[in-house]
Tab-separated table of C-alpha atoms in Angstrom:
chain	number	residue	atom	x	y	z
A	1	MET	CA	102.954	-96.731	50.384
A	2	THR	CA	102.352	-97.424	54.266
A	3	GLU	CA	104.119	-99.262	56.716
A	4	PRO	CA	102.890	-102.697	58.088
A	5	GLY	CA	101.422	-102.430	61.371
A	6	SER	CA	101.289	-98.999	61.983
A	7	ARG	CA	97.553	-96.637	62.581
A	8	ALA	CA	97.899	-95.771	59.240
A	9	VAL	CA	97.588	-99.488	58.246
A	10	ALA	CA	94.980	-100.270	60.100
A	11	THR	CA	92.345	-96.105	58.886
A	12	ILE	CA	93.344	-97.734	54.756
A	13	GLU	CA	92.038	-101.620	55.914
A	14	TYR	CA	89.181	-100.723	57.475
A	15	LEU	CA	87.936	-98.291	54.368
A	16	ARG	CA	88.840	-100.942	51.493
A	17	GLY	CA	86.568	-103.411	54.149
A	18	ILE	CA	83.525	-100.849	53.970
A	19	ARG	CA	83.659	-99.633	50.221
A	20	PRO	CA	82.288	-97.984	48.442
A	21	THR	CA	80.375	-95.924	51.899
A	22	ILE	CA	79.481	-92.963	51.672
A	23	LEU	CA	81.517	-89.933	54.023
A	24	PRO	CA	79.042	-86.968	55.252
A	25	SER	CA	80.341	-84.036	54.899
A	26	LEU	CA	79.825	-82.257	57.779
A	27	LEU	CA	79.964	-78.531	55.441
A	28	LEU	CA	76.399	-78.152	55.876
A	29	CYS	CA	75.409	-79.880	59.151
A	30	ASP	CA	73.433	-77.769	62.380
A	31	PHE	CA	76.664	-76.383	64.252
A	32	SER	CA	74.369	-75.533	67.108
A	33	ASN	CA	74.124	-79.181	67.783
A	34	LEU	CA	77.176	-80.502	66.120
A	35	ARG	CA	77.075	-84.113	68.912
A	36	ARG	CA	72.522	-83.945	67.539
A	37	GLU	CA	74.137	-84.242	64.279
A	38	VAL	CA	76.725	-86.772	64.300
A	39	GLU	CA	74.187	-88.821	67.008
A	40	LEU	CA	71.504	-88.902	63.708
A	41	LEU	CA	74.184	-89.757	61.200
A	42	GLU	CA	75.173	-92.663	63.805
A	43	GLU	CA	72.211	-94.243	63.633
A	44	SER	CA	72.070	-93.807	60.099
A	45	GLY	CA	74.649	-95.912	59.747
A	46	VAL	CA	77.883	-94.091	58.555
A	47	ASP	CA	80.895	-95.188	58.096
A	48	LEU	CA	83.319	-92.216	58.177
A	49	LEU	CA	83.016	-88.279	58.291
A	50	HIS	CA	84.486	-86.297	56.010
A	51	LEU	CA	86.081	-82.841	57.204
A	52	ASP	CA	86.249	-80.027	54.353
A	53	VAL	CA	88.996	-77.400	55.397
A	54	MET	CA	88.841	-74.428	53.670
A	55	ASP	CA	91.256	-70.939	54.954
A	56	GLY	CA	89.446	-68.217	52.554
A	57	HIS	CA	92.778	-67.965	50.487
A	58	PHE	CA	93.606	-71.484	48.134
A	59	VAL	CA	89.697	-70.852	47.373
A	60	PRO	CA	87.419	-67.800	48.345
A	61	ASN	CA	85.766	-69.643	50.543
A	62	LEU	CA	86.519	-69.941	54.516
A	63	THR	CA	85.251	-72.985	57.308
A	64	TYR	CA	86.647	-74.857	60.152
A	65	GLY	CA	89.309	-75.299	61.586
A	66	MET	CA	91.336	-77.538	64.339
A	67	PRO	CA	89.259	-76.818	67.504
A	68	ILE	CA	86.218	-78.766	64.449
A	69	VAL	CA	88.085	-81.821	64.391
A	70	GLU	CA	89.494	-81.841	68.062
A	71	ALA	CA	85.196	-81.878	69.274
A	72	LEU	CA	84.567	-84.098	66.902
A	73	ARG	CA	86.935	-87.137	68.036
A	74	LYS	CA	85.949	-86.027	71.706
A	75	ILE	CA	81.643	-86.821	70.685
A	76	THR	CA	82.594	-89.767	67.808
A	77	SER	CA	84.564	-92.763	67.125
A	78	LEU	CA	83.783	-92.658	63.939
A	79	LYS	CA	87.109	-91.802	61.418
A	80	LEU	CA	87.777	-88.672	60.701
A	81	ASP	CA	88.465	-88.121	56.606
A	82	VAL	CA	89.982	-84.367	56.483
A	83	HIS	CA	90.150	-82.242	53.127
A	84	LEU	CA	92.830	-79.452	53.751
A	85	MET	CA	92.041	-76.586	51.082
A	86	ILE	CA	94.816	-74.384	52.204
A	87	SER	CA	97.651	-73.568	50.690
A	88	ASP	CA	100.164	-74.440	52.850
A	89	PRO	CA	99.410	-77.489	54.221
A	90	ALA	CA	103.267	-79.114	55.563
A	91	ALA	CA	102.057	-76.222	58.182
A	92	TYR	CA	98.444	-77.455	59.261
A	93	ALA	CA	98.872	-81.248	58.765
A	94	ASP	CA	100.557	-81.777	62.142
A	95	ARG	CA	97.975	-80.576	63.636
A	96	PHE	CA	95.645	-81.461	62.357
A	97	VAL	CA	97.237	-84.953	62.253
A	98	SER	CA	97.174	-83.756	67.088
A	99	ALA	CA	92.778	-82.813	66.945
A	100	GLY	CA	92.219	-86.036	66.077
A	101	ALA	CA	91.997	-86.826	61.930
A	102	ASP	CA	92.691	-90.177	60.341
A	103	SER	CA	92.968	-89.750	57.277
A	104	ILE	CA	94.488	-85.993	55.542
A	105	THR	CA	93.919	-85.290	52.241
A	106	PHE	CA	95.939	-81.869	50.325
A	107	HIS	CA	95.743	-80.547	47.047
A	108	ILE	CA	98.439	-81.451	44.397
A	109	GLU	CA	97.852	-77.490	43.599
A	110	ALA	CA	99.113	-76.122	46.746
A	111	VAL	CA	102.344	-77.745	46.698
A	112	PRO	CA	104.603	-76.543	44.416
A	113	GLY	CA	106.863	-79.406	44.383
A	114	ASP	CA	107.625	-82.595	45.597
A	115	PRO	CA	104.493	-84.003	47.724
A	116	GLY	CA	106.060	-86.778	49.116
A	117	PRO	CA	107.877	-85.849	51.844
A	118	LEU	CA	104.375	-84.050	53.256
A	119	LEU	CA	102.948	-87.655	52.340
A	120	ARG	CA	105.216	-89.392	54.254
A	121	SER	CA	105.442	-86.690	57.402
A	122	ILE	CA	101.534	-87.470	57.770
A	123	ARG	CA	101.814	-91.743	57.199
A	124	SER	CA	104.374	-91.313	59.898
A	125	GLN	CA	101.751	-89.999	62.297
A	126	GLY	CA	99.878	-92.955	61.754
A	127	VAL	CA	97.176	-91.050	60.108
A	128	ALA	CA	96.189	-92.376	55.495
A	129	SER	CA	97.616	-89.542	53.726
A	130	GLY	CA	96.482	-88.716	50.113
A	131	LEU	CA	96.287	-86.234	47.484
A	132	ALA	CA	93.723	-83.873	45.818
A	133	ILE	CA	93.097	-82.867	42.491
A	134	ASN	CA	90.715	-80.457	40.781
A	135	PRO	CA	89.205	-80.946	37.702
A	136	SER	CA	90.877	-78.304	35.808
A	137	THR	CA	94.043	-79.743	37.474
A	138	PRO	CA	95.620	-82.103	34.340
A	139	MET	CA	96.036	-86.008	35.767
A	140	GLU	CA	100.024	-85.175	34.858
A	141	ARG	CA	100.745	-82.883	37.368
A	142	LEU	CA	99.024	-85.602	39.748
A	143	LEU	CA	100.221	-89.382	38.291
A	144	PRO	CA	104.493	-89.002	39.228
A	145	HIS	CA	102.576	-89.470	43.449
A	146	VAL	CA	99.976	-91.381	43.061
A	147	ARG	CA	102.401	-94.342	44.677
A	148	GLU	CA	103.416	-92.859	47.768
A	149	CYS	CA	99.412	-92.113	48.655
A	150	ASP	CA	97.011	-94.920	50.338
A	151	LEU	CA	93.916	-92.447	48.576
A	152	ILE	CA	93.753	-90.680	45.537
A	153	LEU	CA	90.644	-88.004	46.073
A	154	ILE	CA	89.223	-87.108	42.848
A	155	MET	CA	86.742	-83.010	42.387
A	156	SER	CA	83.683	-83.284	40.827
A	157	VAL	CA	83.703	-79.884	41.150
A	158	PRO	CA	86.346	-76.995	41.321
A	159	ALA	CA	87.117	-77.035	45.549
A	160	GLY	CA	85.713	-74.769	48.078
A	161	PHE	CA	82.452	-73.291	45.019
A	162	GLY	CA	79.737	-74.977	46.479
A	163	GLY	CA	76.476	-75.359	43.331
A	164	GLN	CA	78.776	-76.824	40.475
A	165	PRO	CA	77.215	-79.303	38.359
A	166	PHE	CA	78.939	-82.447	38.835
A	167	ASP	CA	81.900	-83.122	35.608
A	168	PRO	CA	82.223	-86.137	33.932
A	169	ILE	CA	85.687	-85.679	34.129
A	170	ALA	CA	85.738	-87.717	37.360
A	171	LEU	CA	84.320	-90.298	35.630
A	172	GLN	CA	87.044	-90.616	33.362
A	173	ARG	CA	89.487	-90.665	35.684
A	174	LEU	CA	88.180	-92.732	38.232
A	175	SER	CA	88.892	-95.643	35.650
A	176	GLN	CA	92.457	-94.266	34.733
A	177	LEU	CA	93.908	-94.992	38.543
A	178	ARG	CA	91.803	-98.346	38.457
A	179	ARG	CA	93.016	-99.345	36.063
A	180	ASP	CA	96.401	-98.196	35.687
A	181	PHE	CA	97.298	-98.096	39.669
A	182	GLY	CA	94.513	-101.483	41.007
A	183	PRO	CA	92.397	-102.618	43.548
A	184	GLU	CA	93.891	-101.295	46.277
A	185	LEU	CA	94.470	-97.815	46.244
A	186	LEU	CA	91.211	-96.408	47.500
A	187	LEU	CA	89.734	-93.245	45.002
A	188	GLU	CA	87.360	-90.743	46.572
A	189	ILE	CA	85.415	-88.299	45.083
A	190	ASP	CA	84.010	-85.303	46.160
A	191	GLY	CA	81.678	-82.827	44.541
A	192	GLY	CA	77.549	-83.437	43.149
A	193	ILE	CA	76.946	-86.785	44.051
A	194	ASN	CA	73.645	-87.526	44.648
A	195	VAL	CA	71.300	-90.676	43.815
A	196	GLN	CA	72.524	-89.443	40.493
A	197	THR	CA	75.466	-89.778	40.435
A	198	VAL	CA	76.826	-91.973	42.710
A	199	GLY	CA	75.844	-94.905	40.935
A	200	PRO	CA	77.841	-94.039	37.684
A	201	ALA	CA	81.097	-92.980	39.884
A	202	THR	CA	80.755	-96.313	42.148
A	203	ALA	CA	80.078	-97.489	38.419
A	204	HIS	CA	83.451	-96.714	37.435
A	205	GLY	CA	86.027	-97.017	40.582
A	206	ALA	CA	84.840	-95.028	42.902
A	207	ASP	CA	85.659	-95.961	46.733
A	208	LEU	CA	84.819	-93.520	49.673
A	209	LEU	CA	81.802	-90.773	48.090
A	210	VAL	CA	81.632	-87.617	49.910
A	211	VAL	CA	77.740	-86.210	50.035
A	212	GLY	CA	76.756	-82.983	51.967
A	213	SER	CA	73.698	-81.472	50.302
A	214	ALA	CA	72.149	-85.649	49.563
A	215	ILE	CA	72.295	-86.260	52.963
A	216	PHE	CA	71.484	-82.499	55.139
A	217	ARG	CA	69.094	-81.490	52.928
A	218	GLU	CA	66.750	-83.932	54.106
A	219	ALA	CA	64.430	-84.294	56.740
A	220	ASP	CA	65.640	-87.523	57.328
A	221	TYR	CA	69.151	-88.695	57.172
A	222	CYS	CA	68.293	-92.766	57.557
A	223	GLN	CA	66.542	-92.528	54.572
A	224	ALA	CA	68.365	-90.172	52.474
A	225	MET	CA	71.414	-93.004	53.081
A	226	THR	CA	69.067	-95.557	52.317
A	227	ARG	CA	68.036	-94.111	48.927
A	228	LEU	CA	71.726	-92.944	48.289
A	229	ARG	CA	73.361	-96.532	49.325
A	230	ARG	CA	70.490	-98.142	47.035
A	231	GLN	CA	72.175	-96.775	43.804
A	232	PHE	CA	76.146	-97.920	44.204
A	233	GLN	CA	77.317	-99.268	41.158
A	234	ALA	CA	74.036	-98.261	38.895
A	235	SER	CA	75.672	-97.021	35.569
């Protein structure tokens, strides 16, 4: 777990203090006016931003890399939660730390061996670290490493695929992790999160809820955030 007094501890304590909370996924934002998009999100009261990094190899889509993280770090004090959907996270994690990430998750499926050394390396640099898992991956692959993590990201759709239906296996996994590892572990969920799924997700233990189209496809981000928050803990 995180060493006392580190920047990573401060990030984890902050996230525990604001849970449950919505993380806008910037994948669908207007990158031609990134500063204005961030200002609108800040006005809507968001606490942190979620960045989906895809390499076109681990997943069949290609998004952005370190320059976007660096640009965001220059224009906002919001926490930056970076989700690495890439084949070799160890080769790039340090660069995302340097770019300004506050938390980094990478996929258990992308690490053939023990993810512990990379989790510890990220944390030693003052950044919270965690693992993500796809719906089709058995939980047995993840469970031995949970105590090394500051947070766990449960995918409720296959990583890298937009427009997929919410997989309710994610709710079972949230409940299992909360029951087996207690209230301190931060649980994140990503994929198909909207006004219909926010309530069940939080009721099953989700702390951090990644939302894309349910915010960015709406004309008013403040209203979208309000609608989502109203569903917290609904079953």
